[in-house]
């Protein structure tokens, strides 16, 4: 999908309204229309890049600065004690909008949200093999 048809590009261009929380030269942040928790914010590059892998370094730096600024503001505004920052990458991971974006979700101790259903592993041979395979794929 090109930037023309992209819903987040339309928000950046002002063709679709949003509840804006931060607007810089390169980064826009606004409330998610279907929040996981109140204060769930999306931090997006203004330029159209479909996934994490398409983001240029300078813009990635701006997005990280945006996450820090907006994250602090979200926590202050919602009396949160912490926050989850996440990006869904590709359809299999739940990416619905192919204009790369970070989610900020404010958290309070005991709020019951479970985002990381982990399974501990002591199978160190499997872990070592997997780590080696991943290392071999790092470019
Ligand atoms: P993802 O699944 O990571 O691609 O997330 C896309 C997010 O965009 C979802 O959490 C949606 O609720 C949110 N979303 C979609 N359309 C809008 C919109 N017009 N304004 C605000 N958030 C939106
Ligand atoms: Zn876009």
mmCIF file with all atom_site columns, C-alpha atoms and ligand atoms in Angstrom:
data_model
loop_
_atom_site.group_PDB
_atom_site.id
_atom_site.type_symbol
_atom_site.label_atom_id
_atom_site.label_alt_id
_atom_site.label_comp_id
_atom_site.label_asym_id
_atom_site.label_entity_id
_atom_site.label_seq_id
_atom_site.pdbx_PDB_ins_code
_atom_site.Cartn_x
_atom_site.Cartn_y
_atom_site.Cartn_z
_atom_site.occupancy
_atom_site.B_iso_or_equiv
_atom_site.pdbx_formal_charge
_atom_site.auth_seq_id
_atom_site.auth_comp_id
_atom_site.auth_asym_id
_atom_site.auth_atom_id
_atom_site.pdbx_PDB_model_num
ATOM   1   C  CA  . UNK A 1 1   ? 0.000  0.000   0.000  1.00 0.00 ? 1   UNK A CA  1
ATOM   2   C  CA  . UNK A 1 2   ? 1.351  3.426   -0.916 1.00 0.00 ? 2   UNK A CA  1
ATOM   3   C  CA  . UNK A 1 3   ? 1.176  6.517   1.267  1.00 0.00 ? 3   UNK A CA  1
ATOM   4   C  CA  . UNK A 1 4   ? -1.810 7.725   -0.789 1.00 0.00 ? 4   UNK A CA  1
ATOM   5   C  CA  . UNK A 1 5   ? -4.174 5.055   0.534  1.00 0.00 ? 5   UNK A CA  1
ATOM   6   C  CA  . UNK A 1 6   ? -2.568 4.682   3.962  1.00 0.00 ? 6   UNK A CA  1
ATOM   7   C  CA  . UNK A 1 7   ? -4.795 5.627   6.907  1.00 0.00 ? 7   UNK A CA  1
ATOM   8   C  CA  . UNK A 1 8   ? -1.896 7.003   8.955  1.00 0.00 ? 8   UNK A CA  1
ATOM   9   C  CA  . UNK A 1 9   ? -0.657 9.101   6.002  1.00 0.00 ? 9   UNK A CA  1
ATOM   10  C  CA  . UNK A 1 10  ? -4.199 10.492  5.806  1.00 0.00 ? 10  UNK A CA  1
ATOM   11  C  CA  . UNK A 1 11  ? -3.971 11.402  9.508  1.00 0.00 ? 11  UNK A CA  1
ATOM   12  C  CA  . UNK A 1 12  ? -0.571 13.055  8.902  1.00 0.00 ? 12  UNK A CA  1
ATOM   13  C  CA  . UNK A 1 13  ? -2.085 15.057  6.000  1.00 0.00 ? 13  UNK A CA  1
ATOM   14  C  CA  . UNK A 1 14  ? -5.072 16.090  8.144  1.00 0.00 ? 14  UNK A CA  1
ATOM   15  C  CA  . UNK A 1 15  ? -7.573 14.233  5.927  1.00 0.00 ? 15  UNK A CA  1
ATOM   16  C  CA  . UNK A 1 16  ? -8.699 12.054  8.861  1.00 0.00 ? 16  UNK A CA  1
ATOM   17  C  CA  . UNK A 1 17  ? -9.010 13.505  12.387 1.00 0.00 ? 17  UNK A CA  1
ATOM   18  C  CA  . UNK A 1 18  ? -7.044 12.234  15.372 1.00 0.00 ? 18  UNK A CA  1
ATOM   19  C  CA  . UNK A 1 19  ? -6.600 13.081  19.032 1.00 0.00 ? 19  UNK A CA  1
ATOM   20  C  CA  . UNK A 1 20  ? -3.087 14.479  18.689 1.00 0.00 ? 20  UNK A CA  1
ATOM   21  C  CA  . UNK A 1 21  ? -0.673 14.473  21.633 1.00 0.00 ? 21  UNK A CA  1
ATOM   22  C  CA  . UNK A 1 22  ? 2.647  15.443  19.990 1.00 0.00 ? 22  UNK A CA  1
ATOM   23  C  CA  . UNK A 1 23  ? 3.623  16.853  16.619 1.00 0.00 ? 23  UNK A CA  1
ATOM   24  C  CA  . UNK A 1 24  ? 7.226  17.457  15.520 1.00 0.00 ? 24  UNK A CA  1
ATOM   25  C  CA  . UNK A 1 25  ? 8.809  17.934  12.108 1.00 0.00 ? 25  UNK A CA  1
ATOM   26  C  CA  . UNK A 1 26  ? 9.158  14.180  11.606 1.00 0.00 ? 26  UNK A CA  1
ATOM   27  C  CA  . UNK A 1 27  ? 7.003  12.458  14.238 1.00 0.00 ? 27  UNK A CA  1
ATOM   28  C  CA  . UNK A 1 28  ? 3.308  12.483  15.147 1.00 0.00 ? 28  UNK A CA  1
ATOM   29  C  CA  . UNK A 1 29  ? 1.668  10.916  18.211 1.00 0.00 ? 29  UNK A CA  1
ATOM   30  C  CA  . UNK A 1 30  ? -2.059 10.453  18.791 1.00 0.00 ? 30  UNK A CA  1
ATOM   31  C  CA  . UNK A 1 31  ? -4.494 8.362   20.827 1.00 0.00 ? 31  UNK A CA  1
ATOM   32  C  CA  . UNK A 1 32  ? -5.231 4.868   19.545 1.00 0.00 ? 32  UNK A CA  1
ATOM   33  C  CA  . UNK A 1 33  ? -8.891 4.673   18.501 1.00 0.00 ? 33  UNK A CA  1
ATOM   34  C  CA  . UNK A 1 34  ? -9.247 1.239   20.180 1.00 0.00 ? 34  UNK A CA  1
ATOM   35  C  CA  . UNK A 1 35  ? -7.104 1.525   23.316 1.00 0.00 ? 35  UNK A CA  1
ATOM   36  C  CA  . UNK A 1 36  ? -5.790 -1.532  25.170 1.00 0.00 ? 36  UNK A CA  1
ATOM   37  C  CA  . UNK A 1 37  ? -5.861 0.750   28.197 1.00 0.00 ? 37  UNK A CA  1
ATOM   38  C  CA  . UNK A 1 38  ? -6.807 4.450   28.539 1.00 0.00 ? 38  UNK A CA  1
ATOM   39  C  CA  . UNK A 1 39  ? -3.851 6.544   27.354 1.00 0.00 ? 39  UNK A CA  1
ATOM   40  C  CA  . UNK A 1 40  ? -2.795 4.043   24.657 1.00 0.00 ? 40  UNK A CA  1
ATOM   41  C  CA  . UNK A 1 41  ? -0.900 6.236   22.184 1.00 0.00 ? 41  UNK A CA  1
ATOM   42  C  CA  . UNK A 1 42  ? 0.573  5.599   18.743 1.00 0.00 ? 42  UNK A CA  1
ATOM   43  C  CA  . UNK A 1 43  ? 3.898  7.230   17.830 1.00 0.00 ? 43  UNK A CA  1
ATOM   44  C  CA  . UNK A 1 44  ? 4.423  7.295   14.077 1.00 0.00 ? 44  UNK A CA  1
ATOM   45  C  CA  . UNK A 1 45  ? 6.895  8.715   11.568 1.00 0.00 ? 45  UNK A CA  1
ATOM   46  C  CA  . UNK A 1 46  ? 5.243  11.325  9.361  1.00 0.00 ? 46  UNK A CA  1
ATOM   47  C  CA  . UNK A 1 47  ? 6.873  9.717   6.327  1.00 0.00 ? 47  UNK A CA  1
ATOM   48  C  CA  . UNK A 1 48  ? 5.389  6.476   5.021  1.00 0.00 ? 48  UNK A CA  1
ATOM   49  C  CA  . UNK A 1 49  ? 7.529  3.414   5.820  1.00 0.00 ? 49  UNK A CA  1
ATOM   50  C  CA  . UNK A 1 50  ? 5.630  0.107   5.970  1.00 0.00 ? 50  UNK A CA  1
ATOM   51  C  CA  . UNK A 1 51  ? 7.507  -1.753  8.720  1.00 0.00 ? 51  UNK A CA  1
ATOM   52  C  CA  . UNK A 1 52  ? 10.318 -1.457  11.260 1.00 0.00 ? 52  UNK A CA  1
ATOM   53  C  CA  . UNK A 1 53  ? 12.776 -2.748  8.673  1.00 0.00 ? 53  UNK A CA  1
ATOM   54  C  CA  . UNK A 1 54  ? 12.077 0.189   6.342  1.00 0.00 ? 54  UNK A CA  1
ATOM   55  C  CA  . UNK A 1 55  ? 12.859 2.958   8.843  1.00 0.00 ? 55  UNK A CA  1
ATOM   56  C  CA  . UNK A 1 56  ? 15.979 5.020   8.100  1.00 0.00 ? 56  UNK A CA  1
ATOM   57  C  CA  . UNK A 1 57  ? 18.426 5.606   11.005 1.00 0.00 ? 57  UNK A CA  1
ATOM   58  C  CA  . UNK A 1 58  ? 17.749 9.331   11.498 1.00 0.00 ? 58  UNK A CA  1
ATOM   59  C  CA  . UNK A 1 59  ? 14.024 8.767   11.652 1.00 0.00 ? 59  UNK A CA  1
ATOM   60  C  CA  . UNK A 1 60  ? 14.491 5.833   14.051 1.00 0.00 ? 60  UNK A CA  1
ATOM   61  C  CA  . UNK A 1 61  ? 16.383 8.188   16.369 1.00 0.00 ? 61  UNK A CA  1
ATOM   62  C  CA  . UNK A 1 62  ? 13.551 10.756  16.157 1.00 0.00 ? 62  UNK A CA  1
ATOM   63  C  CA  . UNK A 1 63  ? 11.003 8.035   16.936 1.00 0.00 ? 63  UNK A CA  1
ATOM   64  C  CA  . UNK A 1 64  ? 12.957 6.930   20.003 1.00 0.00 ? 64  UNK A CA  1
ATOM   65  C  CA  . UNK A 1 65  ? 13.100 10.540  21.235 1.00 0.00 ? 65  UNK A CA  1
ATOM   66  C  CA  . UNK A 1 66  ? 9.360  10.782  20.577 1.00 0.00 ? 66  UNK A CA  1
ATOM   67  C  CA  . UNK A 1 67  ? 8.741  7.616   22.578 1.00 0.00 ? 67  UNK A CA  1
ATOM   68  C  CA  . UNK A 1 68  ? 10.634 9.071   25.538 1.00 0.00 ? 68  UNK A CA  1
ATOM   69  C  CA  . UNK A 1 69  ? 8.811  12.412  25.444 1.00 0.00 ? 69  UNK A CA  1
ATOM   70  C  CA  . UNK A 1 70  ? 5.337  10.996  24.836 1.00 0.00 ? 70  UNK A CA  1
ATOM   71  C  CA  . UNK A 1 71  ? 5.881  8.053   27.179 1.00 0.00 ? 71  UNK A CA  1
ATOM   72  C  CA  . UNK A 1 72  ? 6.708  10.372  30.085 1.00 0.00 ? 72  UNK A CA  1
ATOM   73  C  CA  . UNK A 1 73  ? 3.677  12.515  29.260 1.00 0.00 ? 73  UNK A CA  1
ATOM   74  C  CA  . UNK A 1 74  ? 1.337  9.513   29.012 1.00 0.00 ? 74  UNK A CA  1
ATOM   75  C  CA  . UNK A 1 75  ? 2.534  8.192   32.368 1.00 0.00 ? 75  UNK A CA  1
ATOM   76  C  CA  . UNK A 1 76  ? 2.103  11.579  34.020 1.00 0.00 ? 76  UNK A CA  1
ATOM   77  C  CA  . UNK A 1 77  ? -1.345 12.105  32.518 1.00 0.00 ? 77  UNK A CA  1
ATOM   78  C  CA  . UNK A 1 78  ? -2.662 8.654   33.452 1.00 0.00 ? 78  UNK A CA  1
ATOM   79  C  CA  . UNK A 1 79  ? -0.877 8.250   36.825 1.00 0.00 ? 79  UNK A CA  1
ATOM   80  C  CA  . UNK A 1 80  ? 0.808  5.176   35.369 1.00 0.00 ? 80  UNK A CA  1
ATOM   81  C  CA  . UNK A 1 81  ? 3.724  3.484   37.099 1.00 0.00 ? 81  UNK A CA  1
ATOM   82  C  CA  . UNK A 1 82  ? 5.168  2.071   33.874 1.00 0.00 ? 82  UNK A CA  1
ATOM   83  C  CA  . UNK A 1 83  ? 4.401  1.480   30.255 1.00 0.00 ? 83  UNK A CA  1
ATOM   84  C  CA  . UNK A 1 84  ? 4.788  -1.095  27.520 1.00 0.00 ? 84  UNK A CA  1
ATOM   85  C  CA  . UNK A 1 85  ? 6.277  0.004   24.217 1.00 0.00 ? 85  UNK A CA  1
ATOM   86  C  CA  . UNK A 1 86  ? 5.701  -2.256  21.261 1.00 0.00 ? 86  UNK A CA  1
ATOM   87  C  CA  . UNK A 1 87  ? 5.608  -2.523  17.522 1.00 0.00 ? 87  UNK A CA  1
ATOM   88  C  CA  . UNK A 1 88  ? 3.801  -5.231  15.595 1.00 0.00 ? 88  UNK A CA  1
ATOM   89  C  CA  . UNK A 1 89  ? 5.905  -6.218  12.597 1.00 0.00 ? 89  UNK A CA  1
ATOM   90  C  CA  . UNK A 1 90  ? 4.103  -7.965  9.723  1.00 0.00 ? 90  UNK A CA  1
ATOM   91  C  CA  . UNK A 1 91  ? 0.678  -9.578  9.623  1.00 0.00 ? 91  UNK A CA  1
ATOM   92  C  CA  . UNK A 1 92  ? 1.679  -12.691 11.598 1.00 0.00 ? 92  UNK A CA  1
ATOM   93  C  CA  . UNK A 1 93  ? 2.558  -10.421 14.546 1.00 0.00 ? 93  UNK A CA  1
ATOM   94  C  CA  . UNK A 1 94  ? -0.734 -8.533  14.338 1.00 0.00 ? 94  UNK A CA  1
ATOM   95  C  CA  . UNK A 1 95  ? 0.310  -5.566  12.207 1.00 0.00 ? 95  UNK A CA  1
ATOM   96  C  CA  . UNK A 1 96  ? -2.854 -4.129  10.705 1.00 0.00 ? 96  UNK A CA  1
ATOM   97  C  CA  . UNK A 1 97  ? -1.627 -0.741  9.530  1.00 0.00 ? 97  UNK A CA  1
ATOM   98  C  CA  . UNK A 1 98  ? 1.433  -0.963  7.295  1.00 0.00 ? 98  UNK A CA  1
ATOM   99  C  CA  . UNK A 1 99  ? 2.830  2.420   8.244  1.00 0.00 ? 99  UNK A CA  1
ATOM   100 C  CA  . UNK A 1 100 ? 5.368  1.605   10.977 1.00 0.00 ? 100 UNK A CA  1
ATOM   101 C  CA  . UNK A 1 101 ? 4.245  2.771   14.420 1.00 0.00 ? 101 UNK A CA  1
ATOM   102 C  CA  . UNK A 1 102 ? 5.002  2.238   18.086 1.00 0.00 ? 102 UNK A CA  1
ATOM   103 C  CA  . UNK A 1 103 ? 2.318  1.552   20.678 1.00 0.00 ? 103 UNK A CA  1
ATOM   104 C  CA  . UNK A 1 104 ? 2.659  3.102   24.146 1.00 0.00 ? 104 UNK A CA  1
ATOM   105 C  CA  . UNK A 1 105 ? 0.434  1.417   26.718 1.00 0.00 ? 105 UNK A CA  1
ATOM   106 C  CA  . UNK A 1 106 ? 0.451  2.861   30.248 1.00 0.00 ? 106 UNK A CA  1
ATOM   107 C  CA  . UNK A 1 107 ? 0.587  0.295   33.059 1.00 0.00 ? 107 UNK A CA  1
ATOM   108 C  CA  . UNK A 1 108 ? -0.324 0.213   36.741 1.00 0.00 ? 108 UNK A CA  1
ATOM   109 C  CA  . UNK A 1 109 ? 0.774  -2.568  39.115 1.00 0.00 ? 109 UNK A CA  1
ATOM   110 C  CA  . UNK A 1 110 ? -1.827 -5.307  39.225 1.00 0.00 ? 110 UNK A CA  1
ATOM   111 C  CA  . UNK A 1 111 ? -3.818 -4.007  36.247 1.00 0.00 ? 111 UNK A CA  1
ATOM   112 C  CA  . UNK A 1 112 ? -4.188 -7.593  35.069 1.00 0.00 ? 112 UNK A CA  1
ATOM   113 C  CA  . UNK A 1 113 ? -2.964 -7.066  31.517 1.00 0.00 ? 113 UNK A CA  1
ATOM   114 C  CA  . UNK A 1 114 ? -0.827 -10.001 30.362 1.00 0.00 ? 114 UNK A CA  1
ATOM   115 C  CA  . UNK A 1 115 ? 1.203  -9.208  27.254 1.00 0.00 ? 115 UNK A CA  1
ATOM   116 C  CA  . UNK A 1 116 ? 4.026  -11.745 27.746 1.00 0.00 ? 116 UNK A CA  1
ATOM   117 C  CA  . UNK A 1 117 ? 2.791  -15.295 28.356 1.00 0.00 ? 117 UNK A CA  1
ATOM   118 C  CA  . UNK A 1 118 ? 6.278  -16.793 28.805 1.00 0.00 ? 118 UNK A CA  1
ATOM   119 C  CA  . UNK A 1 119 ? 7.410  -20.398 29.208 1.00 0.00 ? 119 UNK A CA  1
ATOM   120 C  CA  . UNK A 1 120 ? 10.699 -20.780 31.131 1.00 0.00 ? 120 UNK A CA  1
ATOM   121 C  CA  . UNK A 1 121 ? 13.269 -23.049 29.457 1.00 0.00 ? 121 UNK A CA  1
ATOM   122 C  CA  . UNK A 1 122 ? 16.281 -24.850 30.919 1.00 0.00 ? 122 UNK A CA  1
ATOM   123 C  CA  . UNK A 1 123 ? 16.994 -26.657 27.634 1.00 0.00 ? 123 UNK A CA  1
ATOM   124 C  CA  . UNK A 1 124 ? 20.358 -24.940 27.146 1.00 0.00 ? 124 UNK A CA  1
ATOM   125 C  CA  . UNK A 1 125 ? 21.354 -27.021 24.126 1.00 0.00 ? 125 UNK A CA  1
ATOM   126 C  CA  . UNK A 1 126 ? 18.288 -25.832 22.225 1.00 0.00 ? 126 UNK A CA  1
ATOM   127 C  CA  . UNK A 1 127 ? 18.839 -22.270 23.445 1.00 0.00 ? 127 UNK A CA  1
ATOM   128 C  CA  . UNK A 1 128 ? 22.500 -22.339 22.349 1.00 0.00 ? 128 UNK A CA  1
ATOM   129 C  CA  . UNK A 1 129 ? 21.610 -23.711 18.897 1.00 0.00 ? 129 UNK A CA  1
ATOM   130 C  CA  . UNK A 1 130 ? 18.936 -21.098 18.445 1.00 0.00 ? 130 UNK A CA  1
ATOM   131 C  CA  . UNK A 1 131 ? 21.249 -18.288 19.574 1.00 0.00 ? 131 UNK A CA  1
ATOM   132 C  CA  . UNK A 1 132 ? 23.912 -19.498 17.092 1.00 0.00 ? 132 UNK A CA  1
ATOM   133 C  CA  . UNK A 1 133 ? 21.415 -19.632 14.221 1.00 0.00 ? 133 UNK A CA  1
ATOM   134 C  CA  . UNK A 1 134 ? 20.185 -16.121 15.021 1.00 0.00 ? 134 UNK A CA  1
ATOM   135 C  CA  . UNK A 1 135 ? 23.786 -14.831 15.351 1.00 0.00 ? 135 UNK A CA  1
ATOM   136 C  CA  . UNK A 1 136 ? 24.567 -16.290 11.911 1.00 0.00 ? 136 UNK A CA  1
ATOM   137 C  CA  . UNK A 1 137 ? 21.637 -14.318 10.495 1.00 0.00 ? 137 UNK A CA  1
ATOM   138 C  CA  . UNK A 1 138 ? 22.621 -10.948 11.961 1.00 0.00 ? 138 UNK A CA  1
ATOM   139 C  CA  . UNK A 1 139 ? 23.870 -8.822  9.069  1.00 0.00 ? 139 UNK A CA  1
HETATM 140 P  P1  . LIG B 2 .   ? -1.206 -2.519  14.484 1.00 0.00 ? 1   LIG B P1  1
HETATM 141 O  O1  . LIG B 2 .   ? -2.061 -3.738  14.719 1.00 0.00 ? 1   LIG B O1  1
HETATM 142 O  O2  . LIG B 2 .   ? 0.057  -2.540  15.274 1.00 0.00 ? 1   LIG B O2  1
HETATM 143 O  O3  . LIG B 2 .   ? -1.009 -2.234  13.013 1.00 0.00 ? 1   LIG B O3  1
HETATM 144 O  O4  . LIG B 2 .   ? -2.019 -1.331  15.120 1.00 0.00 ? 1   LIG B O4  1
HETATM 145 C  C1  . LIG B 2 .   ? -2.832 -0.456  14.419 1.00 0.00 ? 1   LIG B C1  1
HETATM 146 C  C2  . LIG B 2 .   ? -3.500 0.389   15.453 1.00 0.00 ? 1   LIG B C2  1
HETATM 147 O  O5  . LIG B 2 .   ? -4.053 1.522   14.831 1.00 0.00 ? 1   LIG B O5  1
HETATM 148 C  C3  . LIG B 2 .   ? -4.648 -0.340  16.175 1.00 0.00 ? 1   LIG B C3  1
HETATM 149 O  O6  . LIG B 2 .   ? -4.365 -0.373  17.567 1.00 0.00 ? 1   LIG B O6  1
HETATM 150 C  C4  . LIG B 2 .   ? -5.867 0.530   15.844 1.00 0.00 ? 1   LIG B C4  1
HETATM 151 O  O7  . LIG B 2 .   ? -6.764 0.622   16.912 1.00 0.00 ? 1   LIG B O7  1
HETATM 152 C  C5  . LIG B 2 .   ? -5.225 1.857   15.495 1.00 0.00 ? 1   LIG B C5  1
HETATM 153 N  N1  . LIG B 2 .   ? -5.986 2.701   14.583 1.00 0.00 ? 1   LIG B N1  1
HETATM 154 C  C6  . LIG B 2 .   ? -6.509 2.356   13.392 1.00 0.00 ? 1   LIG B C6  1
HETATM 155 N  N2  . LIG B 2 .   ? -7.107 3.418   12.817 1.00 0.00 ? 1   LIG B N2  1
HETATM 156 C  C7  . LIG B 2 .   ? -6.952 4.455   13.669 1.00 0.00 ? 1   LIG B C7  1
HETATM 157 C  C8  . LIG B 2 .   ? -7.352 5.822   13.650 1.00 0.00 ? 1   LIG B C8  1
HETATM 158 N  N3  . LIG B 2 .   ? -8.044 6.353   12.619 1.00 0.00 ? 1   LIG B N3  1
HETATM 159 N  N4  . LIG B 2 .   ? -7.025 6.604   14.702 1.00 0.00 ? 1   LIG B N4  1
HETATM 160 C  C9  . LIG B 2 .   ? -6.332 6.090   15.747 1.00 0.00 ? 1   LIG B C9  1
HETATM 161 N  N5  . LIG B 2 .   ? -5.917 4.820   15.815 1.00 0.00 ? 1   LIG B N5  1
HETATM 162 C  C10 . LIG B 2 .   ? -6.230 3.996   14.799 1.00 0.00 ? 1   LIG B C10 1
HETATM 163 ZN ZN1 . LIG B 2 .   ? 1.461  5.791   5.543  1.00 0.00 ? 2   LIG B ZN1 1
#
